[in-house]
Amino acid sequence: MHTFPTQAVVLAGGQGSRLRPYTDDRPKPMVEIPGTGTPIIGHQLSWLAAEGVTDAVVSCGHLAEVLQDWLADADLPLRVTTVVESEPLGRGGGLKYAAAHLPDPAQPWYATNGDIWTRFSLREMAEFHAERAATATLALARPRIPWGAVETDTFGHITDFIESPPSPYLINAGVYVFSPEFTKLLPDLGDHERTTFPQLARDRRLAGFPLPQGAYWRAIDTAKDLTEAAKELATQVA
């Protein structure tokens, strides 16, 4: 029986330019889901704590002090440390810098993008990761396409219309499990998705964990995403 990760990095430095005007005075993870009174990062930290995480490192960037002030005042269910890059290190460099502040570098850790709102079993994902002896595991989502799809027969007649069908492709859901050795494979500066991940994929050390059927997942990129998330939340509560 392996131990589940108890530490996590939350990447919360994004500009959130597509969420303006919400992000004019706050970083993207501080935007509230309408009707909940809680910013995205508050939902994330509650989820991480419920999944057994005791320590989180929040990597701040854009308007870092707004996020730090909220964290300082909030009644949080786990220990939180914040880090701010003195100069932009890129996604991979930023992840490495944040990971250096985890309490136990010899243990595995989770990471999540600060603009993801999701609920699924991280412990199941950690088991999946361990079973495959992976160095890194990505959660994979199948988002709904925002347009209606059209089905045709071979002759060219339209046979059906499907409203917002699931994508035929799996995408990186922005939630990860990393083995301890992953940290030293990250670049000091630059993007790990162009360097570290492709190398691990070539070595068959990168695993993909499809989100369980029915798991809630949404990336909050635009004002429309906020509205949709609020609607979905209302139906879940009802």
Tab-separated table of C-alpha atoms in Angstrom:
chain	number	residue	atom	x	y	z
A	1	MET	CA	0.000	0.000	0.000
A	2	HIS	CA	1.614	3.246	-1.088
A	3	THR	CA	1.120	6.552	0.676
A	4	PHE	CA	-0.945	9.244	-0.991
A	5	PRO	CA	0.568	12.680	-1.619
A	6	THR	CA	-0.127	15.196	1.152
A	7	GLN	CA	1.475	18.207	-0.567
A	8	ALA	CA	0.457	20.239	-3.598
A	9	VAL	CA	1.403	23.236	-5.721
A	10	VAL	CA	-1.323	25.575	-7.010
A	11	LEU	CA	-0.242	27.690	-9.993
A	12	ALA	CA	-2.069	30.958	-9.457
A	13	GLY	CA	-0.015	33.542	-11.330
A	14	GLY	CA	-2.043	33.940	-14.526
A	15	GLN	CA	-3.120	37.336	-15.882
A	16	GLY	CA	-6.637	36.196	-16.769
A	17	SER	CA	-6.890	38.797	-19.545
A	18	ARG	CA	-9.937	37.056	-21.097
A	19	LEU	CA	-11.794	37.403	-17.784
A	20	ARG	CA	-11.619	41.185	-17.684
A	21	PRO	CA	-13.088	43.253	-16.057
A	22	TYR	CA	-13.172	40.640	-13.240
A	23	THR	CA	-9.362	40.418	-13.291
A	24	ASP	CA	-8.655	44.176	-13.410
A	25	ASP	CA	-8.261	44.240	-9.630
A	26	ARG	CA	-7.582	40.595	-8.750
A	27	PRO	CA	-5.714	37.569	-10.108
A	28	LYS	CA	-7.729	34.962	-11.988
A	29	PRO	CA	-7.921	32.418	-9.108
A	30	MET	CA	-9.455	35.154	-6.906
A	31	VAL	CA	-12.494	35.540	-9.189
A	32	GLU	CA	-15.617	34.310	-7.400
A	33	ILE	CA	-17.962	31.699	-8.809
A	34	PRO	CA	-21.274	33.607	-8.760
A	35	GLY	CA	-23.535	32.501	-5.955
A	36	THR	CA	-20.831	30.811	-3.860
A	37	GLY	CA	-19.130	33.816	-2.254
A	38	THR	CA	-15.838	31.913	-2.609
A	39	PRO	CA	-13.046	32.501	-5.137
A	40	ILE	CA	-11.914	29.673	-7.419
A	41	ILE	CA	-8.810	29.067	-5.280
A	42	GLY	CA	-10.984	28.664	-2.171
A	43	HIS	CA	-12.875	25.819	-3.856
A	44	GLN	CA	-9.554	24.278	-4.930
A	45	LEU	CA	-7.961	24.370	-1.492
A	46	SER	CA	-11.081	22.793	0.079
A	47	TRP	CA	-10.959	20.020	-2.524
A	48	LEU	CA	-7.230	19.389	-1.970
A	49	ALA	CA	-7.743	19.242	1.807
A	50	ALA	CA	-10.670	16.815	1.392
A	51	GLU	CA	-8.338	14.611	-0.689
A	52	GLY	CA	-5.754	14.400	2.095
A	53	VAL	CA	-3.467	17.334	1.261
A	54	THR	CA	-2.081	19.043	4.385
A	55	ASP	CA	0.363	21.502	2.765
A	56	ALA	CA	-0.089	23.651	-0.349
A	57	VAL	CA	2.330	26.047	-2.021
A	58	VAL	CA	0.497	28.752	-3.978
A	59	SER	CA	2.581	30.292	-6.745
A	60	CYS	CA	1.426	33.890	-7.179
A	61	GLY	CA	2.149	36.399	-9.937
A	62	HIS	CA	-0.303	38.959	-11.290
A	63	LEU	CA	-1.655	41.060	-8.360
A	64	ALA	CA	-0.062	38.614	-5.904
A	65	GLU	CA	-0.817	40.775	-2.857
A	66	VAL	CA	-4.606	40.475	-3.410
A	67	LEU	CA	-4.302	36.682	-3.272
A	68	GLN	CA	-1.888	36.763	-0.335
A	69	ASP	CA	-4.197	39.065	1.653
A	70	TRP	CA	-7.169	36.755	1.066
A	71	LEU	CA	-5.160	33.669	2.087
A	72	ALA	CA	-3.928	35.455	5.226
A	73	ASP	CA	-7.508	36.243	6.332
A	74	ALA	CA	-9.266	33.061	5.169
A	75	ASP	CA	-10.032	30.145	7.471
A	76	LEU	CA	-8.180	27.524	5.429
A	77	PRO	CA	-8.437	23.733	5.847
A	78	LEU	CA	-4.677	23.176	5.251
A	79	ARG	CA	-1.303	24.924	5.622
A	80	VAL	CA	-0.566	27.347	2.784
A	81	THR	CA	2.735	28.942	1.772
A	82	THR	CA	2.882	31.542	-1.014
A	83	VAL	CA	5.776	32.156	-3.388
A	84	VAL	CA	6.214	34.976	-5.892
A	85	GLU	CA	8.703	34.816	-8.782
A	86	SER	CA	10.921	37.916	-8.720
A	87	GLU	CA	11.192	37.574	-12.503
A	88	PRO	CA	9.035	35.465	-14.879
A	89	LEU	CA	10.449	31.929	-15.009
A	90	GLY	CA	7.973	30.433	-17.493
A	91	ARG	CA	5.545	27.654	-16.651
A	92	GLY	CA	8.182	24.999	-16.032
A	93	GLY	CA	10.533	27.292	-14.137
A	94	GLY	CA	7.664	28.562	-12.024
A	95	LEU	CA	6.608	25.014	-11.162
A	96	LYS	CA	10.179	24.128	-10.170
A	97	TYR	CA	10.503	27.273	-8.046
A	98	ALA	CA	7.231	26.521	-6.237
A	99	ALA	CA	8.155	22.837	-5.748
A	100	ALA	CA	11.339	23.911	-3.952
A	101	HIS	CA	9.076	25.206	-1.163
A	102	LEU	CA	7.196	21.920	-0.604
A	103	PRO	CA	7.736	20.515	2.902
A	104	ASP	CA	9.090	17.124	1.761
A	105	PRO	CA	10.990	16.972	-1.557
A	106	ALA	CA	11.388	13.189	-1.176
A	107	GLN	CA	7.618	12.604	-1.415
A	108	PRO	CA	5.246	12.760	-4.421
A	109	TRP	CA	3.091	15.841	-4.913
A	110	TYR	CA	0.029	17.132	-6.729
A	111	ALA	CA	-0.133	20.274	-8.832
A	112	THR	CA	-3.119	22.110	-10.238
A	113	ASN	CA	-3.673	25.145	-12.417
A	114	GLY	CA	-5.313	27.939	-10.435
A	115	ASP	CA	-8.186	28.431	-12.902
A	116	ILE	CA	-9.545	24.884	-12.823
A	117	TRP	CA	-12.687	24.016	-10.916
A	118	THR	CA	-13.102	20.278	-10.584
A	119	ARG	CA	-14.104	17.429	-8.293
A	120	PHE	CA	-12.796	13.871	-8.597
A	121	SER	CA	-10.751	11.445	-6.500
A	122	LEU	CA	-7.118	12.537	-6.395
A	123	ARG	CA	-6.347	9.370	-4.441
A	124	GLU	CA	-7.558	7.274	-7.391
A	125	MET	CA	-5.326	9.324	-9.656
A	126	ALA	CA	-2.354	8.811	-7.303
A	127	GLU	CA	-2.997	5.032	-7.346
A	128	PHE	CA	-3.140	5.077	-11.162
A	129	HIS	CA	0.187	6.994	-11.177
A	130	ALA	CA	1.852	4.503	-8.797
A	131	GLU	CA	0.572	1.425	-10.661
A	132	ARG	CA	2.219	2.690	-13.847
A	133	ALA	CA	5.446	3.701	-12.077
A	134	ALA	CA	5.064	7.031	-13.894
A	135	THR	CA	7.237	10.061	-13.237
A	136	ALA	CA	4.314	12.364	-14.019
A	137	THR	CA	0.584	11.782	-14.540
A	138	LEU	CA	-1.802	14.256	-16.160
A	139	ALA	CA	-5.535	14.259	-15.536
A	140	LEU	CA	-7.334	14.166	-18.882
A	141	ALA	CA	-10.714	15.787	-19.515
A	142	ARG	CA	-13.104	15.519	-22.430
A	143	PRO	CA	-14.680	18.990	-22.515
A	144	ARG	CA	-17.890	19.744	-24.339
A	145	ILE	CA	-17.467	21.526	-27.668
A	146	PRO	CA	-19.145	24.946	-27.335
A	147	TRP	CA	-20.893	24.627	-30.714
A	148	GLY	CA	-23.613	22.364	-31.994
A	149	ALA	CA	-22.260	19.486	-34.100
A	150	VAL	CA	-23.739	18.196	-37.342
A	151	GLU	CA	-23.725	14.549	-38.383
A	152	THR	CA	-23.928	13.604	-42.065
A	153	ASP	CA	-24.182	10.338	-43.974
A	154	THR	CA	-21.716	9.282	-46.677
A	155	PHE	CA	-23.881	10.848	-49.356
A	156	GLY	CA	-23.868	14.254	-47.652
A	157	HIS	CA	-27.344	14.341	-46.137
A	158	ILE	CA	-27.523	15.799	-42.632
A	159	THR	CA	-28.775	13.086	-40.306
A	160	ASP	CA	-28.604	14.748	-36.885
A	161	PHE	CA	-27.791	17.845	-34.843
A	162	ILE	CA	-26.037	17.395	-31.492
A	163	GLU	CA	-25.911	20.304	-29.032
A	164	SER	CA	-22.489	20.776	-27.347
A	165	PRO	CA	-21.168	17.219	-27.852
A	166	PRO	CA	-18.145	15.936	-25.890
A	167	SER	CA	-14.858	16.546	-27.706
A	168	PRO	CA	-13.458	13.492	-29.534
A	169	TYR	CA	-10.075	14.443	-28.044
A	170	LEU	CA	-8.865	14.229	-24.463
A	171	ILE	CA	-7.160	17.389	-23.180
A	172	ASN	CA	-4.761	18.160	-20.345
A	173	ALA	CA	-7.130	18.947	-17.448
A	174	GLY	CA	-4.537	20.975	-15.512
A	175	VAL	CA	-4.244	18.571	-12.545
A	176	TYR	CA	-1.109	16.467	-12.011
A	177	VAL	CA	0.594	13.862	-9.828
A	178	PHE	CA	4.391	14.082	-9.786
A	179	SER	CA	6.953	11.657	-8.385
A	180	PRO	CA	9.791	13.211	-6.345
A	181	GLU	CA	12.305	12.822	-9.206
A	182	PHE	CA	10.124	14.922	-11.518
A	183	THR	CA	11.237	18.184	-9.887
A	184	LYS	CA	14.836	17.965	-11.064
A	185	LEU	CA	13.669	17.293	-14.657
A	186	LEU	CA	11.938	20.679	-14.807
A	187	PRO	CA	13.669	23.570	-16.593
A	188	ASP	CA	14.917	26.471	-14.429
A	189	LEU	CA	13.484	28.775	-17.064
A	190	GLY	CA	10.924	27.991	-19.764
A	191	ASP	CA	7.981	25.707	-20.435
A	192	HIS	CA	7.994	22.084	-19.215
A	193	GLU	CA	5.170	21.242	-21.633
A	194	ARG	CA	7.627	21.759	-24.499
A	195	THR	CA	10.614	20.049	-22.850
A	196	THR	CA	10.022	17.802	-19.829
A	197	PHE	CA	6.649	16.328	-20.799
A	198	PRO	CA	7.619	15.347	-24.391
A	199	GLN	CA	10.821	13.709	-23.098
A	200	LEU	CA	8.902	11.745	-20.460
A	201	ALA	CA	6.351	10.707	-23.106
A	202	ARG	CA	9.157	9.376	-25.319
A	203	ASP	CA	10.503	7.409	-22.334
A	204	ARG	CA	6.992	6.072	-21.537
A	205	ARG	CA	7.133	7.688	-18.096
A	206	LEU	CA	4.201	10.075	-18.621
A	207	ALA	CA	0.736	8.703	-17.800
A	208	GLY	CA	-2.723	10.073	-18.568
A	209	PHE	CA	-5.568	9.584	-16.090
A	210	PRO	CA	-8.979	10.062	-17.760
A	211	LEU	CA	-11.381	11.824	-15.407
A	212	PRO	CA	-14.020	9.387	-14.164
A	213	GLN	CA	-17.377	9.397	-15.960
A	214	GLY	CA	-19.527	12.205	-14.615
A	215	ALA	CA	-16.684	14.004	-12.799
A	216	TYR	CA	-17.150	17.766	-12.692
A	217	TRP	CA	-14.466	19.742	-14.561
A	218	ARG	CA	-14.380	23.269	-15.893
A	219	ALA	CA	-11.600	25.670	-16.836
A	220	ILE	CA	-12.598	29.224	-15.917
A	221	ASP	CA	-11.275	31.265	-18.837
A	222	THR	CA	-14.072	33.648	-19.743
A	223	ALA	CA	-17.092	35.375	-18.187
A	224	LYS	CA	-19.253	32.746	-19.939
A	225	ASP	CA	-17.407	30.001	-18.014
A	226	LEU	CA	-18.270	31.758	-14.750
A	227	THR	CA	-21.950	31.894	-15.696
A	228	GLU	CA	-21.959	28.238	-16.781
A	229	ALA	CA	-20.194	27.153	-13.565
A	230	ALA	CA	-22.780	29.002	-11.466
A	231	LYS	CA	-25.596	27.307	-13.434
A	232	GLU	CA	-24.040	23.867	-13.028
A	233	LEU	CA	-23.523	24.458	-9.335
A	234	ALA	CA	-27.171	25.431	-8.917
A	235	THR	CA	-28.313	22.178	-10.564
A	236	GLN	CA	-25.922	20.122	-8.402
A	237	VAL	CA	-27.240	21.679	-5.207
A	238	ALA	CA	-30.893	21.357	-6.261
